[in-house]
Amino acid sequence: MEGGDKRVISFVRSISPHEKACYHHIEFPSYKGVEVEVHYRPSFLLCFWHDRKLQKYYERVKEEQFSHRVMLGEQGVIAIPTVEFNLIFQLTHIYAHLMNEGIGLRQLLDYYYVLISDDLSLIRDRVQKELKELGLWKFAGGIMYIMQEVFDMPASRLIVPPNEKYGKFVLNEVLQAGNFGRHDARNRFGRSQLGHNLQRVYRDIRLVRYFPAEAMSEPFFRVWHFFWRMKNKK
């Protein structure tokens, strides 16, 4: 939603005063049993430098996204993201899951359908430029390797050259942990709040070899985010 975090949080809490907010979204009362999140930032990165660039990118393209409208059957006209936006946004979302909790194979299947949804030849260069700026080049290469090896995607649909080293590492994380890390047998610290934080540090150590900027930034981001949530608690 447009308006920035303060205005959106204020609006939501004018309807439901006790909803919890985090850096990129605030919870909203469920609609007919369906959980709802109101996002004032589509996604984020843990590295402050790269996240600053990402938020500038979102600000730069927001008008195009809000005005990109399609007909949704009998439901009428709705605004949906462009393919170019989704190629970057969904990749950052998958990356956040890897760094914070765990990736499910379903998320990669979602990305497969983004890659085959349109002709990428006109936007590939722009997407590659953004991925390099955001520090996502190697991760993107790993995802492209998985697209080829697991989903049998032709090379013409890839947005960057596949990277076997990073692809095998990410695929192993997918198979070991699953979505939100629910199936990760490597969780040795329990499910308490302290155990969760210790597990995050253990995860950072495992990831730092492949994604040093994000992994080394994670503990600092977690502390900063704690104070951000305290500031926006009421």
mmCIF file of C-alpha atoms in Angstrom:
data_model
loop_
_atom_site.group_PDB
_atom_site.id
_atom_site.type_symbol
_atom_site.label_atom_id
_atom_site.label_comp_id
_atom_site.label_asym_id
_atom_site.label_seq_id
_atom_site.Cartn_x
_atom_site.Cartn_y
_atom_site.Cartn_z
ATOM 1 C CA MET A 1 0.000 0.000 0.000
ATOM 2 C CA GLU A 2 1.027 3.580 -0.591
ATOM 3 C CA GLY A 3 1.499 6.029 2.251
ATOM 4 C CA GLY A 4 4.608 4.826 4.071
ATOM 5 C CA ASP A 5 4.879 2.783 7.247
ATOM 6 C CA LYS A 6 3.655 5.394 9.741
ATOM 7 C CA ARG A 7 0.456 6.243 7.850
ATOM 8 C CA VAL A 8 -0.383 2.618 7.055
ATOM 9 C CA ILE A 9 0.246 1.488 10.634
ATOM 10 C CA SER A 10 -1.896 4.351 11.924
ATOM 11 C CA PHE A 11 -4.696 3.452 9.504
ATOM 12 C CA VAL A 12 -4.705 -0.242 10.439
ATOM 13 C CA ARG A 13 -4.654 0.506 14.159
ATOM 14 C CA SER A 14 -7.561 2.915 13.746
ATOM 15 C CA ILE A 15 -9.535 -0.222 12.823
ATOM 16 C CA SER A 16 -7.795 -2.767 15.073
ATOM 17 C CA PRO A 17 -5.611 -1.045 17.732
ATOM 18 C CA HIS A 18 -3.497 -3.997 18.844
ATOM 19 C CA GLU A 19 -2.142 -5.297 15.537
ATOM 20 C CA LYS A 20 1.603 -6.054 15.482
ATOM 21 C CA ALA A 21 3.884 -4.280 13.035
ATOM 22 C CA CYS A 22 7.298 -5.255 11.694
ATOM 23 C CA TYR A 23 9.643 -3.547 9.249
ATOM 24 C CA HIS A 24 7.735 -4.445 6.080
ATOM 25 C CA HIS A 25 4.131 -5.150 7.096
ATOM 26 C CA ILE A 26 1.472 -4.998 9.788
ATOM 27 C CA GLU A 27 -1.049 -7.705 10.558
ATOM 28 C CA PHE A 28 -4.720 -7.041 9.855
ATOM 29 C CA PRO A 29 -7.859 -8.703 11.227
ATOM 30 C CA SER A 30 -8.465 -11.955 9.358
ATOM 31 C CA TYR A 31 -11.052 -11.871 6.594
ATOM 32 C CA LYS A 32 -13.366 -14.899 6.732
ATOM 33 C CA GLY A 33 -10.583 -16.921 8.337
ATOM 34 C CA VAL A 34 -7.902 -15.776 5.872
ATOM 35 C CA GLU A 35 -4.800 -14.160 7.384
ATOM 36 C CA VAL A 36 -4.101 -10.666 6.044
ATOM 37 C CA GLU A 37 -0.867 -8.638 6.012
ATOM 38 C CA VAL A 38 -0.735 -5.014 4.889
ATOM 39 C CA HIS A 39 2.656 -4.301 3.338
ATOM 40 C CA TYR A 40 4.175 -0.836 3.223
ATOM 41 C CA ARG A 41 7.414 -2.358 1.916
ATOM 42 C CA PRO A 42 7.165 -5.278 -0.539
ATOM 43 C CA SER A 43 10.270 -6.977 0.896
ATOM 44 C CA PHE A 44 13.618 -6.149 2.464
ATOM 45 C CA LEU A 45 17.246 -7.222 2.703
ATOM 46 C CA LEU A 46 19.254 -7.639 5.897
ATOM 47 C CA CYS A 47 22.307 -5.785 4.607
ATOM 48 C CA PHE A 48 21.492 -2.121 5.274
ATOM 49 C CA TRP A 49 23.362 -0.926 2.183
ATOM 50 C CA HIS A 50 21.563 -3.321 -0.157
ATOM 51 C CA ASP A 51 18.204 -2.754 1.544
ATOM 52 C CA ARG A 52 18.550 0.996 1.010
ATOM 53 C CA LYS A 53 19.023 0.344 -2.707
ATOM 54 C CA LEU A 54 16.093 -2.075 -2.745
ATOM 55 C CA GLN A 55 13.720 0.415 -1.115
ATOM 56 C CA LYS A 56 14.843 3.078 -3.602
ATOM 57 C CA TYR A 57 14.055 0.643 -6.417
ATOM 58 C CA TYR A 58 10.560 0.025 -5.016
ATOM 59 C CA GLU A 59 9.974 3.757 -4.709
ATOM 60 C CA ARG A 60 11.158 4.295 -8.275
ATOM 61 C CA VAL A 61 8.794 1.727 -9.823
ATOM 62 C CA LYS A 62 5.759 2.006 -7.537
ATOM 63 C CA GLU A 63 3.670 4.168 -9.891
ATOM 64 C CA GLU A 64 4.119 1.641 -12.683
ATOM 65 C CA GLN A 65 3.024 -1.196 -10.374
ATOM 66 C CA PHE A 66 -0.061 0.573 -9.024
ATOM 67 C CA SER A 67 -1.152 1.508 -12.553
ATOM 68 C CA HIS A 68 -0.502 -1.906 -14.163
ATOM 69 C CA ARG A 69 -4.096 -3.158 -14.403
ATOM 70 C CA VAL A 70 -5.590 -6.322 -15.856
ATOM 71 C CA MET A 71 -9.074 -7.811 -16.091
ATOM 72 C CA LEU A 72 -9.672 -10.580 -13.545
ATOM 73 C CA GLY A 73 -12.700 -12.331 -14.986
ATOM 74 C CA GLU A 74 -15.976 -11.312 -13.375
ATOM 75 C CA GLN A 75 -14.102 -9.626 -10.523
ATOM 76 C CA GLY A 76 -13.277 -6.652 -12.705
ATOM 77 C CA VAL A 77 -10.027 -4.727 -13.148
ATOM 78 C CA ILE A 78 -7.234 -5.109 -10.573
ATOM 79 C CA ALA A 79 -3.651 -3.852 -10.298
ATOM 80 C CA ILE A 80 -0.970 -6.532 -10.382
ATOM 81 C CA PRO A 81 2.857 -6.299 -10.421
ATOM 82 C CA THR A 82 4.685 -6.411 -13.736
ATOM 83 C CA VAL A 83 6.802 -9.442 -14.609
ATOM 84 C CA GLU A 84 9.967 -7.350 -14.300
ATOM 85 C CA PHE A 85 8.981 -6.314 -10.779
ATOM 86 C CA ASN A 86 8.101 -9.885 -9.781
ATOM 87 C CA LEU A 87 11.435 -11.217 -11.022
ATOM 88 C CA ILE A 88 13.196 -8.976 -8.491
ATOM 89 C CA PHE A 89 10.609 -8.883 -5.701
ATOM 90 C CA GLN A 90 10.011 -12.641 -5.529
ATOM 91 C CA LEU A 91 13.742 -13.329 -5.639
ATOM 92 C CA THR A 92 14.303 -11.022 -2.643
ATOM 93 C CA HIS A 93 11.425 -12.753 -0.849
ATOM 94 C CA ILE A 94 12.959 -16.194 -1.429
ATOM 95 C CA TYR A 95 16.336 -14.818 -0.323
ATOM 96 C CA ALA A 96 14.792 -13.503 2.905
ATOM 97 C CA HIS A 97 13.337 -16.936 3.617
ATOM 98 C CA LEU A 98 16.747 -18.520 3.117
ATOM 99 C CA MET A 99 18.454 -16.052 5.447
ATOM 100 C CA ASN A 100 15.784 -16.002 8.141
ATOM 101 C CA GLU A 101 13.966 -19.325 8.258
ATOM 102 C CA GLY A 102 13.933 -21.693 5.303
ATOM 103 C CA ILE A 103 12.731 -22.037 1.710
ATOM 104 C CA GLY A 104 10.003 -24.375 0.555
ATOM 105 C CA LEU A 105 10.038 -25.973 -2.883
ATOM 106 C CA ARG A 106 6.651 -24.324 -3.498
ATOM 107 C CA GLN A 107 8.296 -20.893 -3.486
ATOM 108 C CA LEU A 108 10.710 -22.004 -6.184
ATOM 109 C CA LEU A 109 7.818 -23.402 -8.214
ATOM 110 C CA ASP A 110 6.130 -19.993 -7.945
ATOM 111 C CA TYR A 111 9.293 -18.417 -9.354
ATOM 112 C CA TYR A 112 9.343 -20.948 -12.192
ATOM 113 C CA TYR A 113 5.957 -19.651 -13.319
ATOM 114 C CA VAL A 114 7.179 -16.051 -13.214
ATOM 115 C CA LEU A 115 10.090 -17.000 -15.470
ATOM 116 C CA ILE A 116 7.857 -18.652 -18.081
ATOM 117 C CA SER A 117 5.040 -16.083 -17.915
ATOM 118 C CA ASP A 118 6.354 -13.601 -20.498
ATOM 119 C CA ASP A 119 9.054 -12.813 -23.049
ATOM 120 C CA LEU A 120 12.100 -11.897 -20.962
ATOM 121 C CA SER A 121 14.340 -10.717 -23.806
ATOM 122 C CA LEU A 122 13.292 -7.064 -23.468
ATOM 123 C CA ILE A 123 13.746 -6.865 -19.698
ATOM 124 C CA ARG A 124 16.601 -9.291 -18.969
ATOM 125 C CA ASP A 125 19.335 -6.631 -19.129
ATOM 126 C CA ARG A 126 17.473 -4.318 -16.733
ATOM 127 C CA VAL A 127 16.796 -7.148 -14.303
ATOM 128 C CA GLN A 128 20.451 -8.213 -14.372
ATOM 129 C CA LYS A 129 21.562 -4.647 -13.647
ATOM 130 C CA GLU A 130 19.271 -4.455 -10.601
ATOM 131 C CA LEU A 131 20.376 -7.863 -9.288
ATOM 132 C CA LYS A 132 24.025 -6.795 -9.417
ATOM 133 C CA GLU A 133 23.202 -3.529 -7.610
ATOM 134 C CA LEU A 134 21.304 -5.400 -4.883
ATOM 135 C CA GLY A 135 24.020 -8.009 -4.277
ATOM 136 C CA LEU A 136 21.745 -10.806 -5.545
ATOM 137 C CA TRP A 137 23.750 -11.977 -8.552
ATOM 138 C CA LYS A 138 25.188 -15.170 -7.065
ATOM 139 C CA PHE A 139 21.949 -16.097 -5.333
ATOM 140 C CA ALA A 140 20.063 -15.581 -8.598
ATOM 141 C CA GLY A 141 22.582 -17.843 -10.322
ATOM 142 C CA GLY A 142 21.933 -20.513 -7.714
ATOM 143 C CA ILE A 143 18.187 -20.281 -8.268
ATOM 144 C CA MET A 144 18.702 -20.544 -12.032
ATOM 145 C CA TYR A 145 20.725 -23.734 -11.474
ATOM 146 C CA ILE A 146 17.788 -25.197 -9.528
ATOM 147 C CA MET A 147 15.390 -24.121 -12.284
ATOM 148 C CA GLN A 148 17.417 -26.125 -14.793
ATOM 149 C CA GLU A 149 18.214 -29.166 -12.657
ATOM 150 C CA VAL A 150 14.900 -29.620 -10.833
ATOM 151 C CA PHE A 151 12.312 -27.976 -13.087
ATOM 152 C CA ASP A 152 13.998 -28.687 -16.452
ATOM 153 C CA MET A 153 13.807 -25.066 -17.525
ATOM 154 C CA PRO A 154 15.400 -24.234 -20.900
ATOM 155 C CA ALA A 155 18.395 -21.907 -20.852
ATOM 156 C CA SER A 156 16.481 -19.292 -22.865
ATOM 157 C CA ARG A 157 14.208 -18.631 -19.871
ATOM 158 C CA LEU A 158 17.006 -17.996 -17.348
ATOM 159 C CA ILE A 159 17.652 -14.408 -16.257
ATOM 160 C CA VAL A 160 21.320 -14.971 -15.268
ATOM 161 C CA PRO A 161 23.845 -17.755 -15.934
ATOM 162 C CA PRO A 162 23.290 -20.741 -13.585
ATOM 163 C CA ASN A 163 25.741 -21.137 -10.709
ATOM 164 C CA GLU A 164 26.177 -24.786 -9.704
ATOM 165 C CA LYS A 165 28.034 -24.107 -6.445
ATOM 166 C CA TYR A 166 25.363 -21.790 -5.067
ATOM 167 C CA GLY A 167 22.542 -23.809 -6.575
ATOM 168 C CA LYS A 168 23.557 -27.031 -4.847
ATOM 169 C CA PHE A 169 23.910 -25.226 -1.525
ATOM 170 C CA VAL A 170 20.480 -23.579 -1.775
ATOM 171 C CA LEU A 171 18.822 -26.804 -2.962
ATOM 172 C CA ASN A 172 20.285 -28.655 0.013
ATOM 173 C CA GLU A 173 18.832 -25.982 2.314
ATOM 174 C CA VAL A 174 15.425 -26.417 0.659
ATOM 175 C CA LEU A 175 15.481 -30.182 1.105
ATOM 176 C CA GLN A 176 16.798 -30.043 4.681
ATOM 177 C CA ALA A 177 14.673 -27.233 6.093
ATOM 178 C CA GLY A 178 11.534 -26.706 4.015
ATOM 179 C CA ASN A 179 9.260 -23.679 4.221
ATOM 180 C CA PHE A 180 9.962 -21.573 7.346
ATOM 181 C CA GLY A 181 12.465 -24.252 8.416
ATOM 182 C CA ARG A 182 9.670 -26.404 9.850
ATOM 183 C CA HIS A 183 11.413 -29.652 8.899
ATOM 184 C CA ASP A 184 14.986 -28.688 9.768
ATOM 185 C CA ALA A 185 16.467 -31.426 11.937
ATOM 186 C CA ARG A 186 19.530 -29.229 12.477
ATOM 187 C CA ASN A 187 17.602 -27.058 14.956
ATOM 188 C CA ARG A 188 19.560 -27.848 18.095
ATOM 189 C CA PHE A 189 18.409 -25.004 20.328
ATOM 190 C CA GLY A 190 14.689 -25.652 20.787
ATOM 191 C CA ARG A 191 11.663 -23.473 20.025
ATOM 192 C CA SER A 192 11.931 -20.918 22.828
ATOM 193 C CA GLN A 193 12.703 -17.257 22.094
ATOM 194 C CA LEU A 194 16.293 -17.765 23.262
ATOM 195 C CA GLY A 195 16.554 -20.947 21.208
ATOM 196 C CA HIS A 196 15.222 -19.124 18.162
ATOM 197 C CA ASN A 197 17.866 -16.401 18.469
ATOM 198 C CA LEU A 198 20.678 -18.915 19.007
ATOM 199 C CA GLN A 199 19.446 -20.835 15.974
ATOM 200 C CA ARG A 200 19.616 -17.655 13.907
ATOM 201 C CA VAL A 201 23.271 -17.167 14.879
ATOM 202 C CA TYR A 202 23.997 -20.806 14.014
ATOM 203 C CA ARG A 203 22.288 -20.246 10.663
ATOM 204 C CA ASP A 204 24.333 -17.092 10.011
ATOM 205 C CA ILE A 205 27.555 -19.021 10.552
ATOM 206 C CA ARG A 206 26.449 -21.646 8.025
ATOM 207 C CA LEU A 207 25.433 -19.046 5.442
ATOM 208 C CA VAL A 208 28.324 -16.591 5.774
ATOM 209 C CA ARG A 209 30.554 -18.556 3.391
ATOM 210 C CA TYR A 210 28.061 -18.113 0.562
ATOM 211 C CA PHE A 211 26.262 -14.858 1.362
ATOM 212 C CA PRO A 212 28.592 -12.872 3.643
ATOM 213 C CA ALA A 213 26.919 -9.446 3.402
ATOM 214 C CA GLU A 214 23.493 -10.735 4.462
ATOM 215 C CA ALA A 215 24.744 -13.273 7.013
ATOM 216 C CA MET A 216 27.060 -10.822 8.795
ATOM 217 C CA SER A 217 24.375 -8.113 8.764
ATOM 218 C CA GLU A 218 21.667 -10.354 10.231
ATOM 219 C CA PRO A 219 22.566 -9.984 13.957
ATOM 220 C CA PHE A 220 22.830 -6.195 13.600
ATOM 221 C CA PHE A 221 19.554 -6.033 11.689
ATOM 222 C CA ARG A 222 17.860 -8.152 14.376
ATOM 223 C CA VAL A 223 18.941 -5.718 17.118
ATOM 224 C CA TRP A 224 17.913 -2.705 15.031
ATOM 225 C CA HIS A 225 14.589 -4.343 14.220
ATOM 226 C CA PHE A 226 13.899 -4.963 17.923
ATOM 227 C CA PHE A 227 14.108 -1.244 18.616
ATOM 228 C CA TRP A 228 12.111 -0.444 15.465
ATOM 229 C CA ARG A 229 9.297 -2.663 16.721
ATOM 230 C CA MET A 230 9.445 -1.077 20.178
ATOM 231 C CA LYS A 231 9.193 2.370 18.599
ATOM 232 C CA ASN A 232 6.186 1.318 16.530
ATOM 233 C CA LYS A 233 4.501 -0.790 19.182
ATOM 234 C CA LYS A 234 1.765 1.722 19.985
#
